[in-house]
Amino acid sequence: MYPVSLPNWTTQAIVGLISAGCLIIAFFISFYHYNRKKYRPFLFLTLGPFLTIFMSLLYAFSVLFLSIPLIRASVYTFIPIGFFNILLLDSMSRETVDPVKILALGMISVALLFVSLDPSSFYINMFPNGEWRIYLGDNFLIVASPFFILIGTLYVYYAAKIYRDAPKELKIQALVFLLGGIITGFLSPGSLAIRLNDIIPAIHMILFAIGVLISSNTLASQPKLAYILPFKVLRLAIINTNSGVPLYTHIWEGSERTEDMIDPMLFSGMMHTISQFVQESLKKGNVTEIHLEEAILILERSEQFPIVCVLISTKSSQILRQNLNYFAKRFFEEFSQYFSDMSNLSNFATASDLVLEYFPFVPEYD
């Protein structure tokens, strides 16, 4: 028992509750955009802030009621938050989850769980201004440091890569996203490492919440940032498989160098020849993907009409395959009235509206 009436309303507790408020806002921003578009990165961007709300509330209530079990529970919630952070970063940089990152974080998390059970990991003491506070022990901070360093470094590293590769129109948003990463990944754990929170109560919590809010709001307002690293979409072609004539071609601005650009008619003829050769010589069905050293061609064919949609990207991705499928179905449905006579290519010009609808996340480069 401590000579203080509960709840223990102190600066530390109030800052913890303010942090929870910031994280609630970040959660609803992320959830709203995930519910609209179902982009994979937004799933992890939503789950992360959802858990951080509980982390902040547990932290604040542990101070309000001077409860060591509650501060320990707050620490435990940070472990799944770390895993969701890795899932978020991998979803923004590659097609699959990196098992090395998961293994490294898992080993550190086990050590963190063990040290949190040590009675000296958390203790209650009076602050010079007379407030009773909960402190983190040195042994806990030593073991927790690798956890925060790993998560923080990965966050800032990928945010910096996004800023480096972002087209000019996205540079400002990419810089703001990087700023959020630096606040969350470096400043927040750094304030713990140098014990700044012993001077400014719960400074690490408010820094963490501000960084998450900045990152969530930036990514939600500009989802193209999430698709700068995993692939670069080059062009979309819709081809008449009987004649090899391109009905519609969309080339993303800046995606292909001028000297590397292929004439749409030549490209369509090449695709027609390859598909016919494979289908007739191997007798194993239609071509669905063509893999090259530096690109991949994803194909969606119509079962009723001699039409194929071809998307060219530097790498394959679930969202590209899925949205090409959605695009193709809509195209076959809306333009079927013109398939009996495909000689008038102007009939297919409005397919650009479908490109904007199904590929709004694809960045345009300078």
PDB file of C-alpha atoms in Angstrom, residues 194-295:
ATOM      1  CA  ILE A 194      18.029   7.602 -21.992  1.00  0.00           C
ATOM      2  CA  ARG A 195      15.341   7.617 -19.280  1.00  0.00           C
ATOM      3  CA  LEU A 196      13.811  10.858 -20.521  1.00  0.00           C
ATOM      4  CA  ASN A 197      10.487   9.591 -19.201  1.00  0.00           C
ATOM      5  CA  ASP A 198      11.952   9.899 -15.698  1.00  0.00           C
ATOM      6  CA  ILE A 199      12.038  13.657 -16.336  1.00  0.00           C
ATOM      7  CA  ILE A 200       8.989  14.070 -18.596  1.00  0.00           C
ATOM      8  CA  PRO A 201       6.373  11.511 -17.474  1.00  0.00           C
ATOM      9  CA  ALA A 202       5.254   9.038 -20.188  1.00  0.00           C
ATOM     10  CA  ILE A 203       7.032  11.008 -22.946  1.00  0.00           C
ATOM     11  CA  HIS A 204       7.689   7.707 -24.743  1.00  0.00           C
ATOM     12  CA  MET A 205       3.943   6.970 -24.875  1.00  0.00           C
ATOM     13  CA  ILE A 206       2.902  10.298 -26.380  1.00  0.00           C
ATOM     14  CA  LEU A 207       5.762  10.182 -28.913  1.00  0.00           C
ATOM     15  CA  PHE A 208       4.729   6.666 -29.918  1.00  0.00           C
ATOM     16  CA  ALA A 209       1.071   7.692 -30.295  1.00  0.00           C
ATOM     17  CA  ILE A 210       1.917  10.807 -32.333  1.00  0.00           C
ATOM     18  CA  GLY A 211       4.160   8.781 -34.659  1.00  0.00           C
ATOM     19  CA  VAL A 212       1.478   6.121 -35.202  1.00  0.00           C
ATOM     20  CA  LEU A 213      -1.149   8.802 -35.855  1.00  0.00           C
ATOM     21  CA  ILE A 214       1.079  10.550 -38.417  1.00  0.00           C
ATOM     22  CA  SER A 215       1.946   7.279 -40.180  1.00  0.00           C
ATOM     23  CA  SER A 216      -1.646   5.993 -40.244  1.00  0.00           C
ATOM     24  CA  ASN A 217      -3.111   9.257 -41.496  1.00  0.00           C
ATOM     25  CA  THR A 218      -0.439   9.656 -44.196  1.00  0.00           C
ATOM     26  CA  LEU A 219      -0.760   6.109 -45.506  1.00  0.00           C
ATOM     27  CA  ALA A 220      -4.554   6.284 -45.406  1.00  0.00           C
ATOM     28  CA  SER A 221      -4.637   9.569 -47.324  1.00  0.00           C
ATOM     29  CA  GLN A 222      -2.160   8.301 -49.921  1.00  0.00           C
ATOM     30  CA  PRO A 223      -2.325   4.474 -50.244  1.00  0.00           C
ATOM     31  CA  LYS A 224       0.039   4.568 -53.238  1.00  0.00           C
ATOM     32  CA  LEU A 225       2.873   4.815 -50.686  1.00  0.00           C
ATOM     33  CA  ALA A 226       2.195   1.194 -49.721  1.00  0.00           C
ATOM     34  CA  TYR A 227       2.842  -0.014 -53.290  1.00  0.00           C
ATOM     35  CA  ILE A 228       6.076   1.771 -54.196  1.00  0.00           C
ATOM     36  CA  LEU A 229       8.426  -0.995 -53.030  1.00  0.00           C
ATOM     37  CA  PRO A 230       6.755  -4.360 -53.832  1.00  0.00           C
ATOM     38  CA  PHE A 231       6.340  -3.846 -57.599  1.00  0.00           C
ATOM     39  CA  LYS A 232       6.277  -1.370 -60.468  1.00  0.00           C
ATOM     40  CA  VAL A 233       3.377  -1.750 -62.879  1.00  0.00           C
ATOM     41  CA  LEU A 234       4.391  -0.986 -66.466  1.00  0.00           C
ATOM     42  CA  ARG A 235       1.397  -1.397 -68.762  1.00  0.00           C
ATOM     43  CA  LEU A 236      -2.007  -2.937 -69.294  1.00  0.00           C
ATOM     44  CA  ALA A 237      -2.986  -4.267 -72.719  1.00  0.00           C
ATOM     45  CA  ILE A 238      -6.285  -5.696 -73.948  1.00  0.00           C
ATOM     46  CA  ILE A 239      -5.783  -7.861 -77.023  1.00  0.00           C
ATOM     47  CA  ASN A 240      -7.975  -9.498 -79.628  1.00  0.00           C
ATOM     48  CA  THR A 241      -6.620 -13.059 -79.555  1.00  0.00           C
ATOM     49  CA  ASN A 242      -7.906 -13.854 -83.058  1.00  0.00           C
ATOM     50  CA  SER A 243      -6.107 -11.038 -84.839  1.00  0.00           C
ATOM     51  CA  GLY A 244      -3.501  -9.991 -82.266  1.00  0.00           C
ATOM     52  CA  VAL A 245      -4.723  -6.384 -82.538  1.00  0.00           C
ATOM     53  CA  PRO A 246      -4.562  -4.302 -79.307  1.00  0.00           C
ATOM     54  CA  LEU A 247      -8.013  -2.979 -78.386  1.00  0.00           C
ATOM     55  CA  TYR A 248      -6.733  -0.793 -75.576  1.00  0.00           C
ATOM     56  CA  THR A 249      -3.335  -0.048 -74.024  1.00  0.00           C
ATOM     57  CA  HIS A 250      -2.571   1.860 -70.845  1.00  0.00           C
ATOM     58  CA  ILE A 251       1.036   2.715 -69.996  1.00  0.00           C
ATOM     59  CA  TRP A 252       1.627   4.104 -66.508  1.00  0.00           C
ATOM     60  CA  GLU A 253       3.448   7.408 -66.731  1.00  0.00           C
ATOM     61  CA  GLY A 254       7.178   7.101 -66.177  1.00  0.00           C
ATOM     62  CA  SER A 255       7.000   3.323 -65.736  1.00  0.00           C
ATOM     63  CA  GLU A 256       8.964   2.590 -68.915  1.00  0.00           C
ATOM     64  CA  ARG A 257      12.010   4.379 -70.264  1.00  0.00           C
ATOM     65  CA  THR A 258      11.502   5.901 -73.692  1.00  0.00           C
ATOM     66  CA  GLU A 259      14.144   3.675 -75.244  1.00  0.00           C
ATOM     67  CA  ASP A 260      12.516   0.562 -73.730  1.00  0.00           C
ATOM     68  CA  MET A 261       8.939   1.285 -74.818  1.00  0.00           C
ATOM     69  CA  ILE A 262       7.437  -1.266 -77.191  1.00  0.00           C
ATOM     70  CA  ASP A 263       4.909  -0.343 -79.852  1.00  0.00           C
ATOM     71  CA  PRO A 264       1.457  -1.567 -78.698  1.00  0.00           C
ATOM     72  CA  MET A 265       0.815  -3.313 -82.031  1.00  0.00           C
ATOM     73  CA  LEU A 266       4.165  -5.122 -81.891  1.00  0.00           C
ATOM     74  CA  PHE A 267       3.592  -6.144 -78.279  1.00  0.00           C
ATOM     75  CA  SER A 268       0.090  -7.464 -79.026  1.00  0.00           C
ATOM     76  CA  GLY A 269       1.357  -9.440 -81.988  1.00  0.00           C
ATOM     77  CA  MET A 270       4.092 -10.975 -79.855  1.00  0.00           C
ATOM     78  CA  MET A 271       1.592 -11.964 -77.137  1.00  0.00           C
ATOM     79  CA  HIS A 272      -0.748 -13.456 -79.745  1.00  0.00           C
ATOM     80  CA  THR A 273       2.063 -15.536 -81.243  1.00  0.00           C
ATOM     81  CA  ILE A 274       3.350 -16.806 -77.880  1.00  0.00           C
ATOM     82  CA  SER A 275      -0.123 -17.766 -76.658  1.00  0.00           C
ATOM     83  CA  GLN A 276      -1.004 -19.561 -79.875  1.00  0.00           C
ATOM     84  CA  PHE A 277       2.309 -21.430 -79.935  1.00  0.00           C
ATOM     85  CA  VAL A 278       2.037 -22.624 -76.324  1.00  0.00           C
ATOM     86  CA  GLN A 279      -1.608 -23.595 -76.633  1.00  0.00           C
ATOM     87  CA  GLU A 280      -1.213 -25.519 -79.874  1.00  0.00           C
ATOM     88  CA  SER A 281       2.145 -27.178 -79.210  1.00  0.00           C
ATOM     89  CA  LEU A 282       1.833 -28.144 -75.541  1.00  0.00           C
ATOM     90  CA  LYS A 283      -1.927 -28.742 -75.386  1.00  0.00           C
ATOM     91  CA  LYS A 284      -1.913 -27.788 -71.668  1.00  0.00           C
ATOM     92  CA  GLY A 285      -4.390 -24.917 -71.746  1.00  0.00           C
ATOM     93  CA  ASN A 286      -3.983 -21.172 -71.946  1.00  0.00           C
ATOM     94  CA  VAL A 287      -1.061 -19.140 -70.677  1.00  0.00           C
ATOM     95  CA  THR A 288      -1.856 -17.411 -67.345  1.00  0.00           C
ATOM     96  CA  GLU A 289       1.559 -15.947 -66.483  1.00  0.00           C
ATOM     97  CA  ILE A 290       4.838 -15.377 -68.288  1.00  0.00           C
ATOM     98  CA  HIS A 291       7.923 -14.890 -66.125  1.00  0.00           C
ATOM     99  CA  LEU A 292      10.908 -12.888 -67.331  1.00  0.00           C
ATOM    100  CA  GLU A 293      14.116 -11.968 -65.513  1.00  0.00           C
ATOM    101  CA  GLU A 294      12.938  -8.442 -64.723  1.00  0.00           C
ATOM    102  CA  ALA A 295       9.180  -8.601 -65.264  1.00  0.00           C
TER     103      ALA A 295
END
